[in-house]
CSV table of C-alpha atoms in Angstrom, one decimal:
chain,number,residue,atom,x,y,z
A,148,MET,CA,16.3,-20.4,-2.1
A,149,THR,CA,19.2,-18.4,-2.5
A,150,GLY,CA,18.7,-15.8,-5.1
A,151,TRP,CA,16.4,-13.1,-6.4
A,152,ARG,CA,16.1,-10.8,-9.3
A,153,ILE,CA,14.2,-7.6,-10.4
A,154,VAL,CA,11.8,-8.5,-13.0
A,155,GLU,CA,11.4,-5.3,-14.9
A,156,ARG,CA,13.5,-2.4,-14.1
A,157,ASP,CA,11.4,0.1,-15.9
A,158,VAL,CA,8.4,-0.5,-13.4
A,159,ARG,CA,8.3,1.0,-10.1
A,160,ASP,CA,5.3,0.9,-8.0
A,161,GLU,CA,4.6,3.7,-5.4
A,162,LEU,CA,2.6,0.9,-3.4
A,163,GLY,CA,2.9,-2.6,-5.3
A,164,GLU,CA,0.1,-5.0,-3.6
A,165,GLY,CA,-2.7,-7.1,-4.7
A,166,THR,CA,-0.7,-10.1,-6.4
A,167,LEU,CA,-2.8,-12.5,-8.3
A,168,TRP,CA,-1.7,-15.6,-10.6
A,169,SER,CA,-3.8,-15.9,-13.6
A,170,ALA,CA,-3.5,-19.4,-15.4
A,171,ARG,CA,-6.0,-18.4,-18.0
A,172,ASP,CA,-3.6,-15.5,-19.0
A,173,ASN,CA,-0.4,-17.4,-18.1
A,174,ALA,CA,0.4,-13.8,-16.2
A,175,LEU,CA,0.9,-12.3,-12.9
A,176,TYR,CA,-1.3,-9.4,-12.0
A,177,TRP,CA,-0.5,-6.9,-9.3
A,178,THR,CA,-1.8,-3.2,-8.3
A,179,ASP,CA,0.0,-0.1,-7.7
A,180,ILE,CA,-2.5,1.3,-5.3
A,181,LEU,CA,-1.3,4.9,-5.2
A,182,ALA,CA,-0.6,5.5,-8.8
A,183,PRO,CA,-3.3,3.8,-9.2
A,184,ALA,CA,-2.9,1.2,-11.7
A,185,LEU,CA,-3.0,-2.3,-12.7
A,186,ASN,CA,0.0,-4.2,-13.9
A,187,ARG,CA,0.3,-7.4,-15.7
A,188,LEU,CA,3.6,-9.6,-16.1
A,189,SER,CA,3.2,-12.2,-19.2
A,190,LEU,CA,5.3,-15.1,-18.0
A,191,PRO,CA,6.1,-16.5,-21.5
A,192,ASP,CA,8.0,-13.3,-22.7
A,193,GLY,CA,8.4,-11.2,-19.6
A,194,THR,CA,6.7,-8.2,-21.0
A,195,VAL,CA,4.8,-5.9,-18.4
A,196,ASP,CA,1.5,-3.9,-19.3
A,197,ARG,CA,0.2,-1.3,-17.2
A,198,TRP,CA,-3.4,0.2,-17.0
A,199,ALA,CA,-4.1,3.6,-15.4
A,200,MET,CA,-7.2,3.1,-12.9
A,201,PRO,CA,-9.5,6.1,-12.3
A,202,GLU,CA,-9.0,5.7,-8.2
A,203,ARG,CA,-7.1,3.6,-6.0
A,204,LEU,CA,-7.3,0.0,-6.6
A,205,GLY,CA,-6.3,-2.5,-3.7
A,206,TRP,CA,-6.8,-5.9,-5.3
A,207,VAL,CA,-8.2,-8.0,-8.4
A,208,VAL,CA,-9.8,-11.7,-8.3
A,209,GLU,CA,-10.4,-13.4,-11.5
A,210,ARG,CA,-14.0,-14.0,-12.3
A,211,ASP,CA,-14.8,-17.7,-13.8
A,212,GLU,CA,-16.3,-16.1,-16.7
A,213,GLY,CA,-13.6,-13.6,-17.8
A,214,GLY,CA,-12.6,-10.5,-16.1
A,215,PHE,CA,-12.2,-9.6,-12.5
A,216,ILE,CA,-13.9,-8.5,-9.4
A,217,ALA,CA,-12.0,-5.6,-8.2
A,218,GLY,CA,-11.6,-3.7,-5.0
A,219,PHE,CA,-11.6,0.0,-5.4
A,220,ALA,CA,-11.6,3.0,-2.9
A,221,SER,CA,-15.2,3.3,-3.7
A,222,GLY,CA,-16.0,-0.6,-3.2
A,223,PHE,CA,-16.4,-3.7,-5.3
A,224,ALA,CA,-16.7,-3.7,-9.1
A,225,ARG,CA,-16.4,-5.7,-12.2
A,226,LEU,CA,-13.3,-4.9,-14.3
A,227,SER,CA,-12.4,-5.9,-17.7
A,228,LEU,CA,-9.3,-4.9,-19.9
A,229,ASP,CA,-8.8,-4.3,-23.5
A,230,PRO,CA,-10.9,-2.5,-23.4
A,231,LEU,CA,-10.9,-1.1,-19.9
A,232,THR,CA,-14.3,-1.3,-18.6
A,233,ILE,CA,-15.5,-0.8,-14.8
A,234,GLU,CA,-19.0,-1.4,-13.5
A,235,PRO,CA,-19.7,-0.6,-10.1
A,236,ILE,CA,-21.3,-3.2,-7.7
A,237,GLY,CA,-21.5,-1.5,-4.3
A,238,ASN,CA,-19.7,0.3,-1.5
A,239,PRO,CA,-19.7,-1.4,1.8
A,240,GLU,CA,-18.6,1.9,3.4
A,241,PRO,CA,-20.7,4.7,2.5
A,242,HIS,CA,-20.5,6.5,5.7
A,243,LEU,CA,-16.5,6.3,5.6
A,244,PRO,CA,-15.8,8.5,2.5
A,245,ASP,CA,-12.1,8.4,3.5
A,246,ASN,CA,-11.7,4.5,3.6
A,247,ARG,CA,-10.4,2.4,0.9
A,248,MET,CA,-10.0,-1.2,0.0
A,249,ASN,CA,-6.5,-2.7,0.6
A,250,ASP,CA,-5.9,-6.2,0.3
A,251,GLY,CA,-8.1,-9.3,-0.8
A,252,LYS,CA,-8.2,-12.5,-2.2
A,253,ALA,CA,-10.7,-15.4,-2.9
A,254,ASP,CA,-10.9,-18.7,-1.1
A,255,ALA,CA,-11.2,-22.2,-2.7
A,256,SER,CA,-14.9,-21.6,-3.1
A,257,GLY,CA,-14.5,-18.3,-4.9
A,258,THR,CA,-15.5,-16.3,-1.9
A,259,ILE,CA,-13.7,-13.0,-1.6
A,260,TRP,CA,-12.1,-11.8,1.8
A,261,CYS,CA,-11.0,-8.4,1.7
A,262,GLY,CA,-10.1,-5.5,4.1
A,263,THR,CA,-10.5,-1.7,4.3
A,264,MET,CA,-8.7,0.9,6.0
A,265,HIS,CA,-8.3,4.8,6.2
A,266,SER,CA,-6.6,6.3,3.1
A,267,ARG,CA,-4.6,8.3,5.3
A,268,ILE,CA,-3.9,5.7,8.0
A,269,GLU,CA,-5.8,7.6,10.5
A,270,GLY,CA,-7.7,5.7,13.2
A,271,GLU,CA,-9.0,2.1,13.4
A,272,THR,CA,-11.8,2.3,10.9
A,273,GLY,CA,-10.6,-1.0,8.9
A,274,THR,CA,-12.9,-3.9,8.5
A,275,LEU,CA,-12.5,-7.5,7.2
A,276,TYR,CA,-15.2,-8.3,4.7
A,277,ARG,CA,-16.7,-11.5,3.3
A,278,PHE,CA,-18.1,-10.8,-0.5
A,279,THR,CA,-19.9,-13.9,-1.7
A,280,PRO,CA,-20.8,-15.0,-5.2
A,281,ASP,CA,-24.4,-13.8,-4.7
A,282,GLY,CA,-22.9,-10.2,-4.6
A,283,ARG,CA,-23.6,-9.7,-0.9
A,284,TRP,CA,-20.8,-8.4,1.4
A,285,THR,CA,-20.8,-8.9,5.3
A,286,PRO,CA,-18.5,-7.4,7.9
A,287,MET,CA,-16.5,-10.1,9.8
A,288,ASP,CA,-14.0,-8.5,12.0
A,289,SER,CA,-13.5,-4.7,12.7
A,290,GLY,CA,-11.2,-2.4,14.5
A,291,TYR,CA,-8.1,-2.5,12.1
A,292,THR,CA,-5.8,0.4,11.1
A,293,VAL,CA,-4.3,-1.2,8.4
A,294,THR,CA,-5.8,-4.6,7.1
A,295,ASN,CA,-3.7,-6.9,5.1
A,296,GLY,CA,-3.3,-10.6,4.2
A,297,PRO,CA,-5.8,-12.7,3.9
A,298,ALA,CA,-4.8,-16.2,3.4
A,299,PHE,CA,-6.4,-19.6,3.6
A,300,SER,CA,-4.9,-22.9,5.1
A,301,THR,CA,-4.9,-25.7,2.3
A,302,CYS,CA,-6.6,-28.1,5.1
A,303,GLY,CA,-9.4,-25.8,5.0
A,304,ARG,CA,-9.7,-25.0,8.8
A,305,TRP,CA,-8.1,-21.6,8.9
A,306,LEU,CA,-8.2,-17.9,7.7
A,307,TYR,CA,-5.2,-15.9,8.4
A,308,HIS,CA,-5.7,-12.0,8.6
A,309,THR,CA,-3.1,-9.2,9.4
A,310,ASP,CA,-3.2,-6.3,11.6
A,311,THR,CA,-0.1,-4.7,10.3
A,312,MET,CA,0.0,-1.6,12.7
A,313,ARG,CA,-0.2,-4.0,15.8
A,314,GLY,CA,2.3,-6.4,14.2
A,315,LEU,CA,-0.1,-9.2,14.5
A,316,ILE,CA,-1.3,-12.1,12.2
A,317,TYR,CA,-4.6,-13.5,13.4
A,318,ARG,CA,-5.9,-16.9,12.6
A,319,PHE,CA,-9.8,-17.6,12.7
A,320,ALA,CA,-11.4,-21.0,12.6
A,321,ARG,CA,-13.5,-21.6,9.3
A,322,THR,CA,-17.2,-22.5,10.2
A,323,PRO,CA,-19.4,-24.9,8.2
A,324,ASP,CA,-21.5,-22.1,7.0
A,325,GLY,CA,-18.5,-20.1,5.5
A,326,GLY,CA,-18.0,-17.9,8.3
A,327,ILE,CA,-15.1,-17.4,10.7
A,328,THR,CA,-14.7,-17.5,14.6
A,329,ASP,CA,-12.4,-18.0,17.6
A,330,ARG,CA,-9.9,-15.1,16.4
A,331,GLU,CA,-6.6,-15.8,18.2
A,332,VAL,CA,-3.1,-14.3,17.6
A,333,PHE,CA,-1.3,-16.4,15.5
A,334,ILE,CA,2.2,-15.0,14.9
A,335,ARG,CA,3.2,-11.6,16.6
A,336,PHE,CA,6.0,-9.7,15.0
A,337,GLY,CA,8.9,-8.4,17.3
A,338,GLU,CA,11.4,-5.6,17.2
A,339,GLY,CA,13.0,-5.6,14.1
A,340,ASP,CA,10.3,-7.5,12.1
A,341,GLY,CA,8.6,-4.6,10.7
A,342,GLY,CA,4.9,-5.0,10.0
A,343,PRO,CA,3.3,-8.1,8.7
A,344,ASP,CA,1.9,-7.3,5.1
A,345,GLY,CA,0.6,-9.5,2.3
A,346,MET,CA,0.4,-13.3,2.6
A,347,THR,CA,-0.1,-16.6,0.9
A,348,VAL,CA,0.1,-20.3,1.8
A,349,ASP,CA,2.1,-22.8,-0.2
A,350,ALA,CA,1.3,-26.4,-0.8
A,351,GLU,CA,2.7,-27.8,2.3
A,352,ASP,CA,0.6,-25.3,4.4
A,353,GLY,CA,3.5,-22.9,5.0
A,354,LEU,CA,2.4,-19.3,5.4
A,355,TRP,CA,4.7,-16.7,3.7
A,356,VAL,CA,4.6,-13.2,5.0
A,357,ALA,CA,5.9,-10.0,3.5
A,358,HIS,CA,7.6,-7.6,6.0
A,359,TRP,CA,6.7,-4.2,5.6
A,360,GLY,CA,9.7,-2.0,6.9
A,361,ALA,CA,12.0,-5.0,7.3
A,362,GLY,CA,13.1,-5.9,3.8
A,363,ARG,CA,12.2,-9.7,3.7
A,364,VAL,CA,9.6,-12.6,3.3
A,365,SER,CA,9.3,-15.1,5.8
A,366,ARG,CA,7.7,-18.6,5.8
A,367,PHE,CA,6.0,-20.0,9.0
A,368,ARG,CA,5.1,-23.5,9.7
A,369,PRO,CA,1.6,-24.5,10.3
A,370,ASP,CA,2.2,-24.4,14.0
A,371,GLY,CA,3.4,-20.8,13.7
A,372,THR,CA,7.0,-21.4,14.0
A,373,LEU,CA,9.4,-19.4,12.0
A,374,ASP,CA,10.9,-21.6,9.0
A,375,HIS,CA,13.2,-19.1,7.2
A,376,SER,CA,13.3,-15.7,5.9
A,377,ILE,CA,14.7,-14.4,2.5
A,378,SER,CA,16.2,-10.9,2.7
A,379,LEU,CA,15.5,-8.4,-0.2
A,380,PRO,CA,17.1,-5.0,-1.1
A,381,ALA,CA,13.9,-3.2,-0.7
A,382,SER,CA,12.7,-2.1,2.7
A,383,GLN,CA,9.0,-2.1,2.2
A,384,ILE,CA,7.8,-5.6,0.8
A,385,THR,CA,4.2,-5.9,0.5
A,386,ASN,CA,2.9,-8.9,-1.1
A,387,VAL,CA,4.1,-12.3,-2.3
A,388,ALA,CA,2.5,-14.9,-4.7
A,389,PHE,CA,3.3,-18.2,-6.4
A,390,ALA,CA,2.9,-18.2,-10.2
A,391,GLY,CA,3.6,-20.3,-13.3
A,392,GLU,CA,2.2,-23.6,-14.7
A,393,ARG,CA,3.5,-25.5,-11.8
A,394,LEU,CA,3.2,-22.6,-9.2
A,395,ASP,CA,6.8,-22.9,-8.6
A,396,ARG,CA,7.8,-19.2,-9.4
A,397,MET,CA,7.6,-16.7,-6.3
A,398,PHE,CA,7.0,-13.2,-6.8
A,399,VAL,CA,7.1,-10.2,-4.3
A,400,THR,CA,6.0,-6.8,-4.9
A,401,SER,CA,7.3,-3.5,-2.9
A,402,ALA,CA,6.6,0.0,-2.3
A,403,ALA,CA,8.7,3.1,-2.9
A,404,THR,CA,6.3,5.5,-1.1
A,405,GLY,CA,8.1,7.8,1.2
A,406,LEU,CA,11.5,6.7,0.3
A,407,PRO,CA,14.1,8.5,-1.8
A,408,PRO,CA,14.6,7.2,-5.6
A,409,SER,CA,16.4,3.8,-5.7
A,410,ASP,CA,17.0,0.7,-7.9
A,411,TYR,CA,14.9,-1.5,-5.8
A,412,ASP,CA,12.2,0.3,-3.6
A,413,GLY,CA,9.0,-0.3,-5.6
A,414,ALA,CA,10.5,-3.2,-7.8
A,415,LEU,CA,8.7,-6.6,-8.5
A,416,PHE,CA,11.0,-9.4,-7.6
A,417,GLU,CA,11.0,-13.1,-8.4
A,418,ILE,CA,12.9,-15.5,-5.7
A,419,GLU,CA,14.1,-18.9,-6.1
A,420,THR,CA,12.4,-21.4,-4.0
A,421,ARG,CA,11.8,-25.2,-3.8
A,422,PHE,CA,8.2,-24.7,-2.6
A,423,THR,CA,5.1,-24.7,-4.9
A,424,GLY,CA,1.8,-22.7,-4.2
A,425,VAL,CA,-1.9,-23.1,-4.3
A,426,ALA,CA,-4.0,-22.0,-7.1
A,427,PRO,CA,-6.0,-18.9,-6.4
A,428,GLY,CA,-9.9,-19.2,-6.2
A,429,LEU,CA,-12.2,-18.0,-9.1
A,430,PHE,CA,-15.1,-15.8,-8.3
A,431,PRO,CA,-18.1,-17.9,-9.9
A,432,ALA,CA,-20.3,-15.1,-11.0
């Protein structure tokens, strides 16, 4: 874990997010929330495709039958590419027109966990939602300024979720009925750590966290202790995912928003690592 590279020098994201490995397409997908756009890196040949979106897009999750469930500013939608089609499902927050989706992932059962936030980062209007394959969404936790994360332990016991502005990573116990309970502070970022952003879990149950404002990704052991950190030349690191047929390639997104032009901010990075990841869940509908 000593090296990194910029994957595509011609692609710079205002706000890279929403990393997703697709075994079906042998590709890494990620969003540029502020462009707004969806990117796809083809692993066999390294080409990058980019689709402009009609509104801010926080995340995508693959559907088992093809296409994606997407988290737009206006809520949940079915998304297909080539040709681009968007079919709205529903808005969980019609009473909060300035809110948008930020980060989301599917667990092993295909249930999507995602968070909302105020589009101008004003107030604690963010909520963590559960979106189940029957098309229903349920608020699970609230009072966030910037929601981020979610990640799931390989043992199945824990869900991790980030309160970026407070510098906290929460851990929730998973319940047999698919819910969460017993929220506790699992990791608290200190001075110089930036804010915890996107996360993923590796096959050894280590939690990888992107540091917004601190230019690195870190791995924490299952007991919450810091294992090690990897520094990057971009300051606003936003998300991390494992990809590839063996899930042994790590990709990291970053953001250029609010920063002067540079060769690094907003770039997609690949990091050398000995770890392997866990396959993302597929939405079974």
